[in-house]
mmCIF file of C-alpha atoms and ligand atoms in Angstrom:
data_model
loop_
_atom_site.group_PDB
_atom_site.id
_atom_site.type_symbol
_atom_site.label_atom_id
_atom_site.label_comp_id
_atom_site.label_asym_id
_atom_site.label_seq_id
_atom_site.Cartn_x
_atom_site.Cartn_y
_atom_site.Cartn_z
ATOM 1 C CA UNK A 24 0.000 0.000 0.000
ATOM 2 C CA UNK A 25 1.329 3.414 -0.898
ATOM 3 C CA UNK A 26 0.608 6.178 1.521
ATOM 4 C CA UNK A 27 1.457 9.566 0.064
ATOM 5 C CA UNK A 28 2.066 11.046 3.505
ATOM 6 C CA UNK A 29 4.843 8.582 4.303
ATOM 7 C CA UNK A 30 6.413 8.485 0.841
ATOM 8 C CA UNK A 31 10.046 9.500 1.032
ATOM 9 C CA UNK A 32 11.205 12.416 -1.084
ATOM 10 C CA UNK A 33 13.953 11.269 -3.453
ATOM 11 C CA UNK A 34 17.545 11.688 -2.316
ATOM 12 C CA UNK A 35 19.569 14.318 -4.154
ATOM 13 C CA UNK A 36 23.113 13.916 -5.388
ATOM 14 C CA UNK A 37 25.390 16.730 -6.560
ATOM 15 C CA UNK A 38 28.508 15.979 -8.601
ATOM 16 C CA UNK A 39 30.971 18.844 -9.121
ATOM 17 C CA UNK A 40 33.439 18.568 -12.014
ATOM 18 C CA UNK A 41 35.926 20.714 -13.937
ATOM 19 C CA UNK A 42 35.630 19.752 -17.630
ATOM 20 C CA UNK A 43 33.071 18.271 -19.999
ATOM 21 C CA UNK A 44 33.782 14.487 -19.989
ATOM 22 C CA UNK A 45 34.737 14.360 -16.260
ATOM 23 C CA UNK A 46 31.069 13.579 -15.549
ATOM 24 C CA UNK A 47 31.196 10.270 -17.448
ATOM 25 C CA UNK A 48 34.864 9.449 -17.325
ATOM 26 C CA UNK A 49 35.247 9.786 -13.521
ATOM 27 C CA UNK A 50 31.713 9.734 -12.072
ATOM 28 C CA UNK A 51 29.576 8.061 -14.756
ATOM 29 C CA UNK A 52 28.944 4.804 -12.924
ATOM 30 C CA UNK A 53 27.955 6.518 -9.683
ATOM 31 C CA UNK A 54 25.636 8.935 -11.492
ATOM 32 C CA UNK A 55 23.867 6.195 -13.431
ATOM 33 C CA UNK A 56 23.490 3.810 -10.473
ATOM 34 C CA UNK A 57 22.031 6.690 -8.448
ATOM 35 C CA UNK A 58 19.573 7.574 -11.220
ATOM 36 C CA UNK A 59 18.530 3.907 -11.475
ATOM 37 C CA UNK A 60 17.861 3.907 -7.730
ATOM 38 C CA UNK A 61 15.552 6.933 -8.065
ATOM 39 C CA UNK A 62 18.046 9.522 -6.797
ATOM 40 C CA UNK A 63 17.832 12.984 -8.369
ATOM 41 C CA UNK A 64 21.263 13.706 -9.879
ATOM 42 C CA UNK A 65 22.865 17.072 -10.675
ATOM 43 C CA UNK A 66 26.181 17.857 -12.336
ATOM 44 C CA UNK A 67 27.870 21.249 -12.075
ATOM 45 C CA UNK A 68 30.872 21.593 -14.397
ATOM 46 C CA UNK A 69 33.121 24.645 -13.976
ATOM 47 C CA UNK A 70 34.623 25.077 -17.461
ATOM 48 C CA UNK A 71 33.777 24.356 -21.093
ATOM 49 C CA UNK A 72 37.119 22.674 -21.729
ATOM 50 C CA UNK A 73 38.571 25.148 -24.229
ATOM 51 C CA UNK A 74 42.170 24.261 -23.301
ATOM 52 C CA UNK A 75 41.859 20.575 -24.269
ATOM 53 C CA UNK A 76 44.664 18.885 -26.194
ATOM 54 C CA UNK A 77 42.132 17.206 -28.506
ATOM 55 C CA UNK A 78 40.305 19.941 -30.396
ATOM 56 C CA UNK A 79 38.146 18.124 -32.994
ATOM 57 C CA UNK A 80 37.819 20.420 -35.992
ATOM 58 C CA UNK A 81 37.312 23.542 -33.855
ATOM 59 C CA UNK A 82 38.928 26.647 -35.358
ATOM 60 C CA UNK A 83 39.133 28.523 -32.049
ATOM 61 C CA UNK A 84 38.915 28.041 -28.292
ATOM 62 C CA UNK A 85 35.453 29.564 -28.288
ATOM 63 C CA UNK A 86 34.272 27.133 -30.951
ATOM 64 C CA UNK A 87 35.712 24.165 -29.069
ATOM 65 C CA UNK A 88 33.977 25.456 -25.939
ATOM 66 C CA UNK A 89 30.642 25.566 -27.776
ATOM 67 C CA UNK A 90 31.137 22.035 -29.109
ATOM 68 C CA UNK A 91 32.068 20.718 -25.711
ATOM 69 C CA UNK A 92 29.018 22.334 -24.100
ATOM 70 C CA UNK A 93 26.816 20.363 -26.493
ATOM 71 C CA UNK A 94 28.794 17.180 -25.884
ATOM 72 C CA UNK A 95 28.351 17.662 -22.124
ATOM 73 C CA UNK A 96 24.568 17.981 -22.512
ATOM 74 C CA UNK A 97 24.436 14.841 -24.678
ATOM 75 C CA UNK A 98 26.530 12.870 -22.187
ATOM 76 C CA UNK A 99 24.338 13.960 -19.241
ATOM 77 C CA UNK A 100 21.259 12.922 -21.211
ATOM 78 C CA UNK A 101 22.664 9.439 -21.879
ATOM 79 C CA UNK A 102 23.358 9.072 -18.146
ATOM 80 C CA UNK A 103 19.850 10.241 -17.098
ATOM 81 C CA UNK A 104 21.293 13.194 -15.169
ATOM 82 C CA UNK A 105 18.338 15.200 -13.822
ATOM 83 C CA UNK A 106 19.970 18.672 -13.832
ATOM 84 C CA UNK A 107 23.180 19.821 -15.441
ATOM 85 C CA UNK A 108 24.898 23.166 -15.438
ATOM 86 C CA UNK A 109 28.066 24.266 -17.207
ATOM 87 C CA UNK A 110 29.582 27.437 -15.747
ATOM 88 C CA UNK A 111 31.780 30.100 -17.382
ATOM 89 C CA UNK A 112 35.091 29.557 -15.615
ATOM 90 C CA UNK A 113 38.205 29.378 -17.778
ATOM 91 C CA UNK A 114 39.640 25.967 -18.504
ATOM 92 C CA UNK A 115 43.134 25.380 -17.031
ATOM 93 C CA UNK A 116 42.848 28.582 -14.946
ATOM 94 C CA UNK A 117 40.902 27.462 -11.871
ATOM 95 C CA UNK A 118 43.915 27.818 -9.577
ATOM 96 C CA UNK A 119 43.735 31.570 -10.248
ATOM 97 C CA UNK A 120 39.963 31.873 -9.734
ATOM 98 C CA UNK A 121 38.557 33.772 -6.756
ATOM 99 C CA UNK A 122 38.291 31.004 -4.145
ATOM 100 C CA UNK A 123 35.669 32.656 -1.986
ATOM 101 C CA UNK A 124 33.394 33.457 -4.949
ATOM 102 C CA UNK A 125 33.638 29.944 -6.379
ATOM 103 C CA UNK A 126 32.883 28.352 -3.003
ATOM 104 C CA UNK A 127 30.017 30.788 -2.337
ATOM 105 C CA UNK A 128 28.442 29.908 -5.682
ATOM 106 C CA UNK A 129 28.415 26.241 -4.604
ATOM 107 C CA UNK A 130 27.213 27.083 -1.069
ATOM 108 C CA UNK A 131 24.218 28.876 -2.570
ATOM 109 C CA UNK A 132 23.350 25.862 -4.733
ATOM 110 C CA UNK A 133 23.851 23.293 -1.950
ATOM 111 C CA UNK A 134 21.569 25.310 0.358
ATOM 112 C CA UNK A 135 18.959 25.961 -2.319
ATOM 113 C CA UNK A 136 18.736 22.385 -3.587
ATOM 114 C CA UNK A 137 19.381 20.703 -0.206
ATOM 115 C CA UNK A 138 21.630 17.992 -1.595
ATOM 116 C CA UNK A 139 22.109 14.821 0.478
ATOM 117 C CA UNK A 140 25.280 13.534 -1.154
ATOM 118 C CA UNK A 141 28.087 15.482 -2.822
ATOM 119 C CA UNK A 142 30.718 13.926 -5.121
ATOM 120 C CA UNK A 143 33.844 15.572 -6.406
ATOM 121 C CA UNK A 144 37.521 14.935 -7.117
ATOM 122 C CA UNK A 145 40.147 14.440 -4.413
ATOM 123 C CA UNK A 146 43.032 16.800 -3.813
ATOM 124 C CA UNK A 147 45.274 14.634 -6.010
ATOM 125 C CA UNK A 148 43.678 16.062 -9.163
ATOM 126 C CA UNK A 149 42.490 12.612 -10.257
ATOM 127 C CA UNK A 150 44.170 10.236 -12.695
ATOM 128 C CA UNK A 151 45.786 12.988 -14.776
ATOM 129 C CA UNK A 152 46.694 15.200 -11.741
ATOM 130 C CA UNK A 153 44.986 18.186 -13.409
ATOM 131 C CA UNK A 154 45.188 21.358 -11.295
ATOM 132 C CA UNK A 155 41.569 22.199 -12.218
ATOM 133 C CA UNK A 156 40.460 18.922 -10.623
ATOM 134 C CA UNK A 157 42.364 19.785 -7.446
ATOM 135 C CA UNK A 158 40.754 23.232 -7.339
ATOM 136 C CA UNK A 159 37.248 21.842 -7.865
ATOM 137 C CA UNK A 160 37.956 19.509 -4.943
ATOM 138 C CA UNK A 161 38.962 22.499 -2.788
ATOM 139 C CA UNK A 162 35.954 24.660 -3.767
ATOM 140 C CA UNK A 163 33.513 21.809 -3.218
ATOM 141 C CA UNK A 164 35.031 20.706 0.084
ATOM 142 C CA UNK A 165 34.811 24.258 1.434
ATOM 143 C CA UNK A 166 31.261 24.635 0.137
ATOM 144 C CA UNK A 167 30.101 21.332 1.674
ATOM 145 C CA UNK A 168 31.261 22.512 5.117
ATOM 146 C CA UNK A 169 30.335 26.171 4.713
ATOM 147 C CA UNK A 170 26.782 25.390 3.498
ATOM 148 C CA UNK A 171 26.265 23.847 6.969
ATOM 149 C CA UNK A 172 27.719 26.793 8.868
ATOM 150 C CA UNK A 173 25.547 29.737 9.929
ATOM 151 C CA UNK A 174 28.687 31.874 10.178
ATOM 152 C CA UNK A 175 29.515 31.525 6.481
ATOM 153 C CA UNK A 176 27.575 33.470 3.834
ATOM 154 C CA UNK A 177 24.425 34.053 5.953
ATOM 155 C CA UNK A 178 23.045 36.065 3.008
ATOM 156 C CA UNK A 179 22.985 32.926 0.845
ATOM 157 C CA UNK A 180 19.990 31.256 2.473
ATOM 158 C CA UNK A 181 19.327 28.970 5.439
ATOM 159 C CA UNK A 182 22.102 26.505 6.299
ATOM 160 C CA UNK A 183 21.922 22.996 4.896
ATOM 161 C CA UNK A 184 23.792 20.025 6.308
ATOM 162 C CA UNK A 185 24.489 17.622 3.442
ATOM 163 C CA UNK A 186 24.974 14.050 4.673
ATOM 164 C CA UNK A 187 27.972 12.747 2.748
ATOM 165 C CA UNK A 188 30.960 14.188 0.915
ATOM 166 C CA UNK A 189 32.865 11.718 -1.261
ATOM 167 C CA UNK A 190 36.013 12.075 -3.311
ATOM 168 C CA UNK A 191 36.455 10.094 -6.474
ATOM 169 C CA UNK A 192 39.683 8.122 -6.189
ATOM 170 C CA UNK A 193 41.459 5.386 -8.109
ATOM 171 C CA UNK A 194 42.858 1.888 -7.699
ATOM 172 C CA UNK A 195 44.988 2.049 -10.857
ATOM 173 C CA UNK A 196 47.181 4.553 -12.670
ATOM 174 C CA UNK A 197 47.528 5.604 -16.300
ATOM 175 C CA UNK A 198 50.476 3.838 -17.893
ATOM 176 C CA UNK A 199 53.349 6.155 -18.750
ATOM 177 C CA UNK A 200 51.905 9.204 -16.964
ATOM 178 C CA UNK A 201 52.931 10.862 -13.686
ATOM 179 C CA UNK A 202 51.000 9.074 -10.944
ATOM 180 C CA UNK A 203 48.683 10.980 -8.576
ATOM 181 C CA UNK A 204 48.734 10.523 -4.771
ATOM 182 C CA UNK A 205 45.208 9.164 -4.406
ATOM 183 C CA UNK A 206 43.080 8.923 -1.251
ATOM 184 C CA UNK A 207 42.459 5.337 -0.010
ATOM 185 C CA UNK A 208 38.921 4.318 -0.992
ATOM 186 C CA UNK A 209 36.095 3.461 1.383
ATOM 187 C CA UNK A 210 33.444 2.676 -1.237
ATOM 188 C CA UNK A 211 33.808 0.180 -4.059
ATOM 189 C CA UNK A 212 31.007 0.568 -6.579
ATOM 190 C CA UNK A 213 30.221 -2.261 -8.947
ATOM 191 C CA UNK A 214 29.238 -0.255 -12.028
ATOM 192 C CA UNK A 215 29.402 -3.148 -14.504
ATOM 193 C CA UNK A 216 25.625 -2.930 -15.101
ATOM 194 C CA UNK A 217 26.057 0.581 -16.560
ATOM 195 C CA UNK A 218 29.538 0.183 -18.006
ATOM 196 C CA UNK A 219 28.370 0.100 -21.640
ATOM 197 C CA UNK A 220 26.380 3.306 -21.151
ATOM 198 C CA UNK A 221 29.429 4.923 -19.585
ATOM 199 C CA UNK A 222 31.327 4.325 -22.831
ATOM 200 C CA UNK A 223 28.320 5.577 -24.773
ATOM 201 C CA UNK A 224 28.354 8.814 -22.734
ATOM 202 C CA UNK A 225 32.054 9.192 -23.394
ATOM 203 C CA UNK A 226 31.289 8.634 -27.087
ATOM 204 C CA UNK A 227 29.101 11.759 -26.970
ATOM 205 C CA UNK A 228 32.313 13.738 -26.393
ATOM 206 C CA UNK A 229 33.152 13.588 -30.081
ATOM 207 C CA UNK A 230 35.994 16.118 -29.819
ATOM 208 C CA UNK A 231 37.731 13.908 -27.245
ATOM 209 C CA UNK A 232 37.512 10.610 -29.117
ATOM 210 C CA UNK A 233 41.276 10.410 -29.869
ATOM 211 C CA UNK A 234 41.801 10.236 -26.090
ATOM 212 C CA UNK A 235 39.304 7.410 -25.815
ATOM 213 C CA UNK A 236 40.833 5.523 -28.748
ATOM 214 C CA UNK A 237 44.205 5.716 -27.047
ATOM 215 C CA UNK A 238 43.039 4.305 -23.715
ATOM 216 C CA UNK A 239 39.965 2.247 -24.640
ATOM 217 C CA UNK A 240 41.494 -1.191 -24.121
ATOM 218 C CA UNK A 241 43.019 -0.075 -20.864
ATOM 219 C CA UNK A 242 39.706 1.296 -19.578
ATOM 220 C CA UNK A 243 37.585 -1.600 -20.737
ATOM 221 C CA UNK A 244 39.417 -3.874 -18.320
ATOM 222 C CA UNK A 245 38.805 -1.487 -15.423
ATOM 223 C CA UNK A 246 35.518 0.271 -16.181
ATOM 224 C CA UNK A 247 33.376 -2.123 -14.104
ATOM 225 C CA UNK A 248 34.364 -0.492 -10.825
ATOM 226 C CA UNK A 249 34.544 3.029 -9.441
ATOM 227 C CA UNK A 250 36.043 3.811 -6.051
ATOM 228 C CA UNK A 251 35.258 6.701 -3.720
ATOM 229 C CA UNK A 252 36.405 7.947 -0.331
ATOM 230 C CA UNK A 253 33.966 9.130 2.304
ATOM 231 C CA UNK A 254 35.555 12.339 3.612
ATOM 232 C CA UNK A 255 32.833 14.065 5.635
ATOM 233 C CA UNK A 256 29.544 13.221 7.376
ATOM 234 C CA UNK A 257 27.576 14.865 10.203
ATOM 235 C CA UNK A 258 28.060 11.793 12.457
ATOM 236 C CA UNK A 259 31.422 10.870 14.035
ATOM 237 C CA UNK A 260 32.264 7.326 12.900
ATOM 238 C CA UNK A 261 35.154 5.037 12.068
ATOM 239 C CA UNK A 262 36.004 4.543 8.412
ATOM 240 C CA UNK A 263 34.269 1.495 6.984
ATOM 241 C CA UNK A 264 34.310 -0.232 3.640
ATOM 242 C CA UNK A 265 30.989 -0.177 1.793
ATOM 243 C CA UNK A 266 29.590 -0.807 -1.659
ATOM 244 C CA UNK A 267 26.941 1.912 -1.706
ATOM 245 C CA UNK A 268 27.255 5.713 -1.691
ATOM 246 C CA UNK A 269 23.861 5.999 0.001
ATOM 247 C CA UNK A 270 24.341 3.400 2.785
ATOM 248 C CA UNK A 271 22.409 4.527 5.861
ATOM 249 C CA UNK A 272 20.537 7.366 4.131
HETATM 250 ZN ZN1 ZN B 19 38.863 16.987 -16.268
#
């Protein structure tokens, strides 16, 4: 029997990224499993990726940015992302962005949308140690904590205590590339059920296909799992190994 008064409102997940393709490449499995489980998913991406090495047939940075915006939308659609937003920050320049402004922008969104779970990169900058990934990690970490603090940005709405902050981390490294210093994982996600769709979402990033061609075989062997680290919760607790980002929520 369904009783409307006791029906739970869906959980909300926010994923904060730096470049179009991070959403599928790093977080795709988590986003799709969440959507399958009825969680409302949102992706906020800081830049339109104009500084990418692979440039498709774009004649200028602005044109590549426009292409990558469309690719981002297509990828989010394939992954059933409920809301997506691509901001106007400059690719490869996030370390010079105004920290307080970037964090405040996320605080406002976390308070307004009352997210339960927040995903982002770790401080290592992910597999390719990109400084933008590190900065997104810093902005999002500050915003997760500051959204819950009445002392920070009181003008940006009532405080909201999100329940979990996770960093994406890795259990393998790119061959022949400088290795990151990744956080140990606490969550192992079996994403094999959505693995094919993850590749499909990556395929929507047409301008980045040379990258995929280069690493496809390597990824295919490893794409069935994503690993995350629980880094903040409102309850004091020992670290524990789980297989679900929403355990206990
Ligand atoms: Zn990236």
